[in-house]
CSV table of C-alpha atoms in Angstrom, one decimal:
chain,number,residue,atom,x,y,z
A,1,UNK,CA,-26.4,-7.1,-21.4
A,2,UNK,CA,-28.3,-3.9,-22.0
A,3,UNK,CA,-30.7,-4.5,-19.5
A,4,UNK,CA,-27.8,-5.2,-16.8
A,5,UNK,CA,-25.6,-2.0,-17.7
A,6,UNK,CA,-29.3,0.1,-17.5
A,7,UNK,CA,-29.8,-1.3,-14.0
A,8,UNK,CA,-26.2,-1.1,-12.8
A,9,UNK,CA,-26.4,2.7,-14.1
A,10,UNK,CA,-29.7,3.4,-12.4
A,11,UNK,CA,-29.1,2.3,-9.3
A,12,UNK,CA,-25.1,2.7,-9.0
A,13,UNK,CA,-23.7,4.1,-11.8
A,14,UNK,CA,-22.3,6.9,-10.4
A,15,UNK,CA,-19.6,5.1,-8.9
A,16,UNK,CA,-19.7,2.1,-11.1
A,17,UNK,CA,-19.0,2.2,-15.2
A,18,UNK,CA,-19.4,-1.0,-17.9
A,19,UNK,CA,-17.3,-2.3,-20.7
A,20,UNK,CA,-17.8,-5.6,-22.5
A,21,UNK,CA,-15.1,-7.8,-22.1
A,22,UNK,CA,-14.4,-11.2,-23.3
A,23,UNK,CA,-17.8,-11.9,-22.8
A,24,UNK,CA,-17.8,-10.1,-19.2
A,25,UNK,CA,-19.2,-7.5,-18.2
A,26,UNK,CA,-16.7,-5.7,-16.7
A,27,UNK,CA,-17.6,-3.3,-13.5
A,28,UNK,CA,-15.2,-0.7,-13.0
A,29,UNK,CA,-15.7,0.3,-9.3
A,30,UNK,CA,-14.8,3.4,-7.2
A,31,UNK,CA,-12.7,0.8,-4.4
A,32,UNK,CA,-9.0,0.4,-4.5
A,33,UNK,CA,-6.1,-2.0,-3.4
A,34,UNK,CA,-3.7,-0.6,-1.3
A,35,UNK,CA,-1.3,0.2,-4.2
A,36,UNK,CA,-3.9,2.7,-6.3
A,37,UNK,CA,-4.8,-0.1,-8.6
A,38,UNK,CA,-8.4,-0.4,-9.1
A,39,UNK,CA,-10.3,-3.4,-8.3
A,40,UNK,CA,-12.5,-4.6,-11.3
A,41,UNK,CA,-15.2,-7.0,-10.9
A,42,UNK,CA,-16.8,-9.4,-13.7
A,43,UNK,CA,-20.6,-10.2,-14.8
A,44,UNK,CA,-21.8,-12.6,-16.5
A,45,UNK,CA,-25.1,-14.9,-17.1
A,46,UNK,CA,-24.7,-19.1,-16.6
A,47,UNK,CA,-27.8,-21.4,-15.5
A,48,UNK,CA,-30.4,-19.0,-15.2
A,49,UNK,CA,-28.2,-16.4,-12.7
A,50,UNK,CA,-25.6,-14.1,-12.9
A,51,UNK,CA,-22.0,-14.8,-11.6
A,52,UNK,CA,-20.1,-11.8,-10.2
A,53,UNK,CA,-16.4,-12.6,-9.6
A,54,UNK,CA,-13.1,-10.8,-9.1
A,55,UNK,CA,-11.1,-13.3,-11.4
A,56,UNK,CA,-9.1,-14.0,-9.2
A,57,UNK,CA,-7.4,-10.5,-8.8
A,58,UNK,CA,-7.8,-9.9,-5.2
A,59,UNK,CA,-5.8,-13.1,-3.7
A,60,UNK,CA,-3.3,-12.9,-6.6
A,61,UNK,CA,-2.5,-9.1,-5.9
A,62,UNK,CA,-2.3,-10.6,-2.1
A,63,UNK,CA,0.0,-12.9,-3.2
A,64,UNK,CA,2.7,-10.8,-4.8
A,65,UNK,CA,2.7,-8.7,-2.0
A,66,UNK,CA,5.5,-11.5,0.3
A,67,UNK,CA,7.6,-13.5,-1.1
A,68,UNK,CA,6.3,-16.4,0.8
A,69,UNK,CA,4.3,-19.1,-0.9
A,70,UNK,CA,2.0,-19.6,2.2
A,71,UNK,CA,-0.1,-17.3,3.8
A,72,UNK,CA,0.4,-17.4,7.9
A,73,UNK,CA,-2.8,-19.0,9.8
A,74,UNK,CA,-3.8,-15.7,11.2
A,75,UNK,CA,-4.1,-14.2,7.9
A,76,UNK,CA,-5.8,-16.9,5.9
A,77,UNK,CA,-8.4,-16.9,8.8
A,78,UNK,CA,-8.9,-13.1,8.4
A,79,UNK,CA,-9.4,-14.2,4.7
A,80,UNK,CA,-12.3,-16.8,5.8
A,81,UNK,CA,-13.6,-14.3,8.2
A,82,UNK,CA,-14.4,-11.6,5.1
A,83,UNK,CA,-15.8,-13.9,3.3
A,84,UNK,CA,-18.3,-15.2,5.6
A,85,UNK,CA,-19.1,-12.1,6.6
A,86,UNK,CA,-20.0,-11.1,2.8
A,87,UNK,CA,-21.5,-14.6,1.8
A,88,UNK,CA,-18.8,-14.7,-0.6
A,89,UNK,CA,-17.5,-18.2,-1.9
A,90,UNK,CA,-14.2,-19.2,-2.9
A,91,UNK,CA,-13.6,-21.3,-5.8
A,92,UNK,CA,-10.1,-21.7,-7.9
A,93,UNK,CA,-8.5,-18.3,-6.3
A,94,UNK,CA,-11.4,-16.1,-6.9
A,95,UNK,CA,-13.9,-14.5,-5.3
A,96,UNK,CA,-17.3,-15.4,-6.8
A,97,UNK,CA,-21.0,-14.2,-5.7
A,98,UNK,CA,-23.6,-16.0,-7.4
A,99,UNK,CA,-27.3,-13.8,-7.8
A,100,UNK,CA,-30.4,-14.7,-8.5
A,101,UNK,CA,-32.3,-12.5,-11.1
A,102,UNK,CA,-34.7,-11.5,-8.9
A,103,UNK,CA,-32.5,-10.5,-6.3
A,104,UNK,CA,-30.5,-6.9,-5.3
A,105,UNK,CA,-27.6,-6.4,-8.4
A,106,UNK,CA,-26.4,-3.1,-7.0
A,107,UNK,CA,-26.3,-4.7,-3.4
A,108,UNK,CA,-24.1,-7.7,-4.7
A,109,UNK,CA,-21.8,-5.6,-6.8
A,110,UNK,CA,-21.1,-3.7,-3.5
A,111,UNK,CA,-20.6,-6.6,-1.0
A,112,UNK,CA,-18.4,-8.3,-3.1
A,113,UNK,CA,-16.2,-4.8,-3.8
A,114,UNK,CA,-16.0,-4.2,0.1
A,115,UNK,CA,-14.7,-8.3,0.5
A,116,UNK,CA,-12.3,-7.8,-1.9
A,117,UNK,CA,-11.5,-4.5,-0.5
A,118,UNK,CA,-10.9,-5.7,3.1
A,119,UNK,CA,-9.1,-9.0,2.0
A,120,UNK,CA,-7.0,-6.8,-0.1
A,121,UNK,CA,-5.9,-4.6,3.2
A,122,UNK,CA,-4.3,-8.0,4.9
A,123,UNK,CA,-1.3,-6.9,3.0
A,124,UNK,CA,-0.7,-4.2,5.9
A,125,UNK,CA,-0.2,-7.5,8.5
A,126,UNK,CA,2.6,-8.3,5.5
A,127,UNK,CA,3.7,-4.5,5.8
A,128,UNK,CA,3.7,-4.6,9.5
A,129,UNK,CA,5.7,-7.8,9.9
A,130,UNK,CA,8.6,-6.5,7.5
A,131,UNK,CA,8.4,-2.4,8.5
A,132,UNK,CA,8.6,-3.0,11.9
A,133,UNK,CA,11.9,-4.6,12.8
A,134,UNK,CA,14.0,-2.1,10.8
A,135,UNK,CA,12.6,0.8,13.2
A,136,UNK,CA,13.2,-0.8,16.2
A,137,UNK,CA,16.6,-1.0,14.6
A,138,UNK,CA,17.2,2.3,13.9
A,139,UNK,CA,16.1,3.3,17.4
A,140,UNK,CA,18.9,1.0,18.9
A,141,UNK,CA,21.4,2.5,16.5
A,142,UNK,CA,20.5,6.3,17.5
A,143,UNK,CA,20.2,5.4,21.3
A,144,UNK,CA,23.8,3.6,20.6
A,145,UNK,CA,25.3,6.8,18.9
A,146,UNK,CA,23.6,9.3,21.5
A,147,UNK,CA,21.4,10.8,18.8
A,148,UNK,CA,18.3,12.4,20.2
A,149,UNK,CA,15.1,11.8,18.2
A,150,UNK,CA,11.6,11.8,17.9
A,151,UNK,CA,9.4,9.3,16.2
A,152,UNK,CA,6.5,9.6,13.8
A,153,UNK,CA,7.3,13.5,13.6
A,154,UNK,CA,4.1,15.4,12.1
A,155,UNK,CA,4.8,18.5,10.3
A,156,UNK,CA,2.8,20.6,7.8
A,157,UNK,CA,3.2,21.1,4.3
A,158,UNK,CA,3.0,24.1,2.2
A,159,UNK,CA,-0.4,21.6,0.6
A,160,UNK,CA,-1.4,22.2,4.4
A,161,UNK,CA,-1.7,18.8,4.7
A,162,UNK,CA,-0.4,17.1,8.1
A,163,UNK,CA,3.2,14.8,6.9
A,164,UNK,CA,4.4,12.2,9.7
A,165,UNK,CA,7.8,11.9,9.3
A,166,UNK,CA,9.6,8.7,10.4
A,167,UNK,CA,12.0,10.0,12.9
A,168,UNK,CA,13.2,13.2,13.4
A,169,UNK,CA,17.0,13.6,14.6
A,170,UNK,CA,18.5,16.8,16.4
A,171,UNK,CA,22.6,16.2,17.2
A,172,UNK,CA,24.5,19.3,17.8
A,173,UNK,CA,25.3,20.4,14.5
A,174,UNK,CA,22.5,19.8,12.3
A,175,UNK,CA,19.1,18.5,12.2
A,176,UNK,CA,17.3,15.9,10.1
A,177,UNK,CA,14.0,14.5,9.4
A,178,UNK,CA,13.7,10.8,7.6
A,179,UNK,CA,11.5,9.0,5.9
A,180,UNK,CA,12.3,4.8,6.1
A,181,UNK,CA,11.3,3.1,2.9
A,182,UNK,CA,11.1,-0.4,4.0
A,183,UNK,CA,8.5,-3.0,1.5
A,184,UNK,CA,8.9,-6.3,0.8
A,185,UNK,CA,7.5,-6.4,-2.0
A,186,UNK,CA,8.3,-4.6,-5.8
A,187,UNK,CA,4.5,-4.2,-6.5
A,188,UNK,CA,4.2,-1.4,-3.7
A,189,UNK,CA,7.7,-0.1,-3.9
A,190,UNK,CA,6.7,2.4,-6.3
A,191,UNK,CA,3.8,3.9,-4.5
A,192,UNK,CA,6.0,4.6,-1.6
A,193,UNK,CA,8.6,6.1,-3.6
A,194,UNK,CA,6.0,8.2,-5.0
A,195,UNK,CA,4.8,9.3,-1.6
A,196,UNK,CA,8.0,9.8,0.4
A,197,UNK,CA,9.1,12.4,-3.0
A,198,UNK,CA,5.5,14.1,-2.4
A,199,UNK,CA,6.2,14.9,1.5
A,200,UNK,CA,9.7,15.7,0.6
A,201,UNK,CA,8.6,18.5,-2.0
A,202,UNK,CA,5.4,19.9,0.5
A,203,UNK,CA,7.9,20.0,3.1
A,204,UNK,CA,10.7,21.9,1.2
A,205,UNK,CA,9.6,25.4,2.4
A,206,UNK,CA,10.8,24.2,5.7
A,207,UNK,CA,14.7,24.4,4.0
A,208,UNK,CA,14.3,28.3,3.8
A,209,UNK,CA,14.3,29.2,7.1
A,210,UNK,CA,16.5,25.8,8.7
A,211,UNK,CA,19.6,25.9,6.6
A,212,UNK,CA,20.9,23.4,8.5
A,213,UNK,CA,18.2,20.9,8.1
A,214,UNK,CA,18.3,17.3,5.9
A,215,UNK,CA,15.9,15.5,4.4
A,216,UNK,CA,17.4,11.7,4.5
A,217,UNK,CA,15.4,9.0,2.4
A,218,UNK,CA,16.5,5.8,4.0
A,219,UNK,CA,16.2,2.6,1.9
A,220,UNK,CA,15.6,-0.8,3.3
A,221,UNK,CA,18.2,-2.3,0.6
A,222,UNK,CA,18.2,-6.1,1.9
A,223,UNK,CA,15.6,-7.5,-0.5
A,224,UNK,CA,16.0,-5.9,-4.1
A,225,UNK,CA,12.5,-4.5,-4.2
A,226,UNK,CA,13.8,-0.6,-5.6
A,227,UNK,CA,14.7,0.2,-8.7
A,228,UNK,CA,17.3,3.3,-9.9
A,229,UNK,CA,14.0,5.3,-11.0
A,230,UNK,CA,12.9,5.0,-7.2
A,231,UNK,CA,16.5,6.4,-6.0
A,232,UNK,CA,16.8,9.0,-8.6
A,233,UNK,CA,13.5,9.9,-7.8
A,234,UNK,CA,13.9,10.6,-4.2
A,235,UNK,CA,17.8,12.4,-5.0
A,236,UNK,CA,16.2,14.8,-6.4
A,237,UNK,CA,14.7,16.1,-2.6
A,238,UNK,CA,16.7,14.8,-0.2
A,239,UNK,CA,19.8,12.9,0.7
A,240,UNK,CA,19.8,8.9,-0.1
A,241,UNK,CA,21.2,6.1,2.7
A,242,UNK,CA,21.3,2.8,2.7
A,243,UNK,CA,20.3,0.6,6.2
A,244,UNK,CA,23.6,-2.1,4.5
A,245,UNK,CA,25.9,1.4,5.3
A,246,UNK,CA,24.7,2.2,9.0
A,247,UNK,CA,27.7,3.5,9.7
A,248,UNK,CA,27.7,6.4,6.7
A,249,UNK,CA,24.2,7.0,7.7
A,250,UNK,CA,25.1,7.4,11.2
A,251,UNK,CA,28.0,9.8,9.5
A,252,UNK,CA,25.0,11.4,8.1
A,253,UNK,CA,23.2,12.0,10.9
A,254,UNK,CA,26.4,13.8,12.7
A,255,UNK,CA,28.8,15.5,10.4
């Protein structure tokens, strides 16, 4: 195992670290799923190679990501696609390279970080599929109340960093801007949470000099995906409404 963690370090330790574990080597890389979490991969010797594998990590984050049990034919082809691409193999739910001694370690290690990487963004087709309808929603129900609006409003933050707001609303007596939080899934519900409350508090300057403004955190309550630390969160920067009360969050919008 020395001899790996000296190779791993010469060539790609920068970016890479080892730990022993249960008999693994564990490699600690510098990719992540969508969610922050980072994806670990896992060394070890059998038959005269090495086996590198994800465990099984990568298509059981995927999974908990919908709450269907089957994965739509479009995505499990983008799946197959990735792993052809990467000469990866898929045995048992994990992701497994298998390497010669003589061959590339450090080459390996990164083909089978980038397939795991790039299986682990088909979660954004899940993303798209349940974001998308709630906009189109809200755009009927502010067309229907006579609300104008822009979409995917950009502003800068005090951070100077560029913030795209979800829709930005501008009846006669006060204005709003609105971030939607709509996730099917618990897993990611947090890191949205985390980044609505971060635009919310780069944007707050913007409150000094607009005293009319709001700052409205809509939740997509119709699967039970947020907890009361996400809501409490969020109250403390902005307003909190609920798409299952449209008609207090078109109240909202217009008192």
């Amino acid at each position: 195992m020395s001899t790996v963690y000296q190779e791993i370090a010469k060539t790609i330790g920068e970016l890479f670290t080892c730990s022993t574990v249960n008999g693994f080597i564990r490699i600690r890389t510098p990719y992540l799923y969508p969610d922050g979490d980072v994806i670990d991969l896992f060394l070890k010797e059998k038959d005269g190679q090495y086996v590198l594998t994800d465990l099984g990590e990568t298509l059981r984050w995927l999974h908990m990501q919908t709450r269907s049990p089957k994965r739509s034919e479009k995505q499990e082809t983008l799946i197959q696609d990735t792993l052809l691409t990467h000469g990866i193999e898929r045995s048992r739910g994990m992701l497994i390279l298998r390497i010669q001694k003589e061959e590339n370690l450090a080459s390996a290690i990164t083909r089978l970080s980038q397939a795991a990487f790039r299986i682990s963004d088909i979660w954004f087709t899940f993303k798209t599929r349940a974001f998308k309808p709630i906009i189109e929603d809200i755009v009927e129900l502010l067309k229907e109340a006579q609300i104008p609006f822009e979409q995917d409003k950009k502003i800068t933050g005090s951070s100077g960093r560029s913030r795209k707001l979800d829709f930005y609303t501008q009846p006669p007596r006060h204005n709003s801007l609105i971030n939607v939080l709509s996730i099917g899934s618990k897993t990611v519900a947090n890191n949205r949470a985390d980044n609505v409350f971060s635009a919310w508090s780069d944007l707050s300057y913007l409150k000094q000099s607009e005293s009319n403004l709001r700052f409205i955190s809509l939740f997509d309550n119709r699967l039970d995906v947020w907890s009361s630390e996400n809501i409490r969160l969020l109250q403390e920067v902005s307003d909190i409404a609920y798409w299952s009360r449209r008609e207090e969050f078109k109240e909202m919008l217009v008192s």
